[in-house]
Amino acid sequence: MVDGIESFFTVIAVSFEALGALAMVVGFIIAVVLAVRSLRRSRDGHAAYLLLRNTLGAAILLGLEVLVAADLIRTITSKPSIEDALILGLIVLIRTVLSMSIQIEIEGVAPWRRALLTSGGQLIAENVRRDRAAGASGAPPEAPAS
């Protein structure tokens, strides 16, 4: 019975790993398509680059989060050992540093500083303003500043 449960959770962990990789691959494809469309519409290479960079960064962040979940499932459901816990801790630490680095690169500010500079309401209002401006002019929304 224990082997059945362990193999079930192994399948779940592998599924999460595949989902994380798929999120990154699909995100890459979406990022390229959006950047090409933006470049064709506006002929602004810098805006297309920023759109590509931000969208790809967001996809990588999503994929990393799903991969961390897979590692957690795999470690928690396997036979516990100190070695497994240390390996999980190291993997989570590395992926957390990667995630924070990518987030800082995308937003241009550290997450703990973002709250001091801009409120959530301001971010939503800015996105709504960009969407309305794009809808009124028929042009693609401008890329967020980096």
mmCIF file of C-alpha atoms in Angstrom:
data_model
loop_
_atom_site.group_PDB
_atom_site.id
_atom_site.type_symbol
_atom_site.label_atom_id
_atom_site.label_comp_id
_atom_site.label_asym_id
_atom_site.label_seq_id
_atom_site.Cartn_x
_atom_site.Cartn_y
_atom_site.Cartn_z
ATOM 1 C CA MET A 1 0.000 0.000 0.000
ATOM 2 C CA VAL A 2 2.820 2.425 0.861
ATOM 3 C CA ASP A 3 4.571 1.696 -2.452
ATOM 4 C CA GLY A 4 1.333 2.487 -4.304
ATOM 5 C CA ILE A 5 0.966 5.840 -2.561
ATOM 6 C CA GLU A 6 4.631 6.678 -3.126
ATOM 7 C CA SER A 7 4.424 5.824 -6.825
ATOM 8 C CA PHE A 8 1.208 7.874 -7.106
ATOM 9 C CA PHE A 9 2.942 10.949 -5.685
ATOM 10 C CA THR A 10 5.972 10.301 -7.887
ATOM 11 C CA VAL A 11 3.660 10.516 -10.889
ATOM 12 C CA ILE A 12 2.178 13.746 -9.474
ATOM 13 C CA ALA A 13 5.672 15.222 -8.961
ATOM 14 C CA VAL A 14 6.753 14.263 -12.485
ATOM 15 C CA SER A 15 3.514 15.786 -13.807
ATOM 16 C CA PHE A 16 4.320 19.036 -12.000
ATOM 17 C CA GLU A 17 7.833 19.000 -13.451
ATOM 18 C CA ALA A 18 6.429 18.536 -16.949
ATOM 19 C CA LEU A 19 3.892 21.304 -16.323
ATOM 20 C CA GLY A 20 6.667 23.653 -15.155
ATOM 21 C CA ALA A 21 8.737 22.955 -18.261
ATOM 22 C CA LEU A 22 5.649 23.312 -20.456
ATOM 23 C CA ALA A 23 4.837 26.681 -18.852
ATOM 24 C CA MET A 24 8.286 27.932 -19.804
ATOM 25 C CA VAL A 25 8.119 26.606 -23.381
ATOM 26 C CA VAL A 26 4.593 27.913 -24.011
ATOM 27 C CA GLY A 27 5.539 31.203 -22.362
ATOM 28 C CA PHE A 28 8.522 31.501 -24.700
ATOM 29 C CA ILE A 29 6.296 30.928 -27.723
ATOM 30 C CA ILE A 30 3.730 33.463 -26.493
ATOM 31 C CA ALA A 31 6.489 35.991 -25.753
ATOM 32 C CA VAL A 32 7.946 35.665 -29.249
ATOM 33 C CA VAL A 33 4.521 35.938 -30.915
ATOM 34 C CA LEU A 34 3.595 39.020 -28.872
ATOM 35 C CA ALA A 35 6.949 40.680 -29.558
ATOM 36 C CA VAL A 36 6.725 40.025 -33.300
ATOM 37 C CA ARG A 37 3.158 41.389 -33.398
ATOM 38 C CA SER A 38 4.238 44.456 -31.444
ATOM 39 C CA LEU A 39 7.182 45.024 -33.779
ATOM 40 C CA ARG A 40 4.976 44.707 -36.862
ATOM 41 C CA ARG A 41 2.384 47.123 -35.478
ATOM 42 C CA SER A 42 4.586 49.838 -34.060
ATOM 43 C CA ARG A 43 7.986 49.302 -35.727
ATOM 44 C CA ASP A 44 9.455 50.072 -32.289
ATOM 45 C CA GLY A 45 12.150 47.492 -31.654
ATOM 46 C CA HIS A 46 12.775 48.640 -28.092
ATOM 47 C CA ALA A 47 9.114 48.236 -27.084
ATOM 48 C CA ALA A 48 9.015 44.800 -28.747
ATOM 49 C CA TYR A 49 12.193 43.797 -26.907
ATOM 50 C CA LEU A 50 10.777 44.929 -23.553
ATOM 51 C CA LEU A 51 7.558 43.038 -24.230
ATOM 52 C CA LEU A 52 9.533 39.903 -25.140
ATOM 53 C CA ARG A 53 11.746 40.231 -22.082
ATOM 54 C CA ASN A 54 8.917 40.849 -19.630
ATOM 55 C CA THR A 55 6.665 38.116 -21.000
ATOM 56 C CA LEU A 56 9.475 35.565 -21.119
ATOM 57 C CA GLY A 57 10.559 36.517 -17.605
ATOM 58 C CA ALA A 58 7.020 36.022 -16.323
ATOM 59 C CA ALA A 59 6.845 32.588 -17.987
ATOM 60 C CA ILE A 60 10.146 31.560 -16.428
ATOM 61 C CA LEU A 61 8.937 32.729 -13.019
ATOM 62 C CA LEU A 62 5.763 30.673 -13.384
ATOM 63 C CA GLY A 63 7.730 27.613 -14.481
ATOM 64 C CA LEU A 64 10.145 27.953 -11.547
ATOM 65 C CA GLU A 65 7.270 28.160 -9.067
ATOM 66 C CA VAL A 66 5.716 24.980 -10.454
ATOM 67 C CA LEU A 67 9.113 23.219 -10.347
ATOM 68 C CA VAL A 68 9.531 24.201 -6.685
ATOM 69 C CA ALA A 69 6.110 22.670 -6.001
ATOM 70 C CA ALA A 70 7.236 19.464 -7.743
ATOM 71 C CA ASP A 71 10.370 19.329 -5.583
ATOM 72 C CA LEU A 72 8.293 19.836 -2.441
ATOM 73 C CA ILE A 73 5.878 17.063 -3.387
ATOM 74 C CA ARG A 74 8.718 14.707 -4.247
ATOM 75 C CA THR A 75 10.591 15.360 -0.993
ATOM 76 C CA ILE A 76 7.602 15.288 1.327
ATOM 77 C CA THR A 77 6.193 12.083 -0.108
ATOM 78 C CA SER A 78 9.464 10.143 -0.316
ATOM 79 C CA LYS A 79 11.208 8.400 2.540
ATOM 80 C CA PRO A 80 12.340 11.357 4.638
ATOM 81 C CA SER A 81 16.033 11.859 5.284
ATOM 82 C CA ILE A 82 18.234 14.755 6.302
ATOM 83 C CA GLU A 83 20.029 14.527 2.955
ATOM 84 C CA ASP A 84 16.755 14.893 1.035
ATOM 85 C CA ALA A 85 15.734 17.854 3.184
ATOM 86 C CA LEU A 86 19.086 19.573 2.623
ATOM 87 C CA ILE A 87 18.920 18.968 -1.127
ATOM 88 C CA LEU A 88 15.376 20.360 -1.215
ATOM 89 C CA GLY A 89 16.473 23.392 0.780
ATOM 90 C CA LEU A 90 19.341 24.041 -1.617
ATOM 91 C CA ILE A 91 17.114 23.641 -4.680
ATOM 92 C CA VAL A 92 14.464 25.968 -3.233
ATOM 93 C CA LEU A 93 17.141 28.507 -2.295
ATOM 94 C CA ILE A 94 18.655 28.491 -5.787
ATOM 95 C CA ARG A 95 15.257 28.764 -7.471
ATOM 96 C CA THR A 96 14.184 31.521 -5.083
ATOM 97 C CA VAL A 97 17.301 33.546 -5.874
ATOM 98 C CA LEU A 98 16.675 32.991 -9.600
ATOM 99 C CA SER A 99 13.028 34.031 -9.240
ATOM 100 C CA MET A 100 13.907 37.184 -7.330
ATOM 101 C CA SER A 101 16.639 38.080 -9.825
ATOM 102 C CA ILE A 102 14.250 37.686 -12.747
ATOM 103 C CA GLN A 103 11.541 39.661 -10.959
ATOM 104 C CA ILE A 104 13.967 42.495 -10.203
ATOM 105 C CA GLU A 105 15.134 42.444 -13.830
ATOM 106 C CA ILE A 106 11.549 42.632 -15.134
ATOM 107 C CA GLU A 107 10.269 45.289 -12.746
ATOM 108 C CA GLY A 108 13.477 47.247 -12.281
ATOM 109 C CA VAL A 109 13.055 47.351 -8.530
ATOM 110 C CA ALA A 110 13.442 44.901 -5.657
ATOM 111 C CA PRO A 111 10.117 43.463 -4.415
ATOM 112 C CA TRP A 112 10.571 44.918 -0.934
ATOM 113 C CA ARG A 113 11.193 48.382 -2.441
ATOM 114 C CA ARG A 114 8.286 48.195 -4.889
ATOM 115 C CA ALA A 115 5.767 48.514 -2.053
ATOM 116 C CA LEU A 116 7.458 51.734 -0.951
ATOM 117 C CA LEU A 117 7.429 53.213 -4.451
ATOM 118 C CA THR A 118 4.080 52.144 -5.887
ATOM 119 C CA SER A 119 0.872 50.832 -4.388
ATOM 120 C CA GLY A 120 -1.148 47.997 -5.902
ATOM 121 C CA GLY A 121 -3.895 50.464 -6.777
ATOM 122 C CA GLN A 122 -1.447 52.596 -8.728
ATOM 123 C CA LEU A 123 -0.244 49.556 -10.684
ATOM 124 C CA ILE A 124 -3.812 48.576 -11.570
ATOM 125 C CA ALA A 125 -4.692 52.145 -12.559
ATOM 126 C CA GLU A 126 -1.611 52.342 -14.803
ATOM 127 C CA ASN A 127 -2.506 49.082 -16.554
ATOM 128 C CA VAL A 128 -6.097 50.252 -17.065
ATOM 129 C CA ARG A 129 -4.798 53.562 -18.471
ATOM 130 C CA ARG A 130 -2.520 51.732 -20.938
ATOM 131 C CA ASP A 131 -5.350 49.444 -22.010
ATOM 132 C CA ARG A 132 -7.747 52.359 -22.598
ATOM 133 C CA ALA A 133 -5.111 54.295 -24.526
ATOM 134 C CA ALA A 134 -4.412 51.304 -26.742
ATOM 135 C CA GLY A 135 -8.114 50.709 -27.333
ATOM 136 C CA ALA A 136 -8.761 54.341 -28.230
ATOM 137 C CA SER A 137 -5.861 54.632 -30.642
ATOM 138 C CA GLY A 138 -5.965 51.116 -32.056
ATOM 139 C CA ALA A 139 -2.244 50.838 -31.304
ATOM 140 C CA PRO A 140 -0.748 48.116 -29.153
ATOM 141 C CA PRO A 141 -0.435 48.929 -25.434
ATOM 142 C CA GLU A 142 2.845 50.561 -24.587
ATOM 143 C CA ALA A 143 5.360 48.382 -22.801
ATOM 144 C CA PRO A 144 5.833 48.941 -19.075
ATOM 145 C CA ALA A 145 8.933 50.930 -18.227
ATOM 146 C CA SER A 146 11.936 48.891 -17.162
#
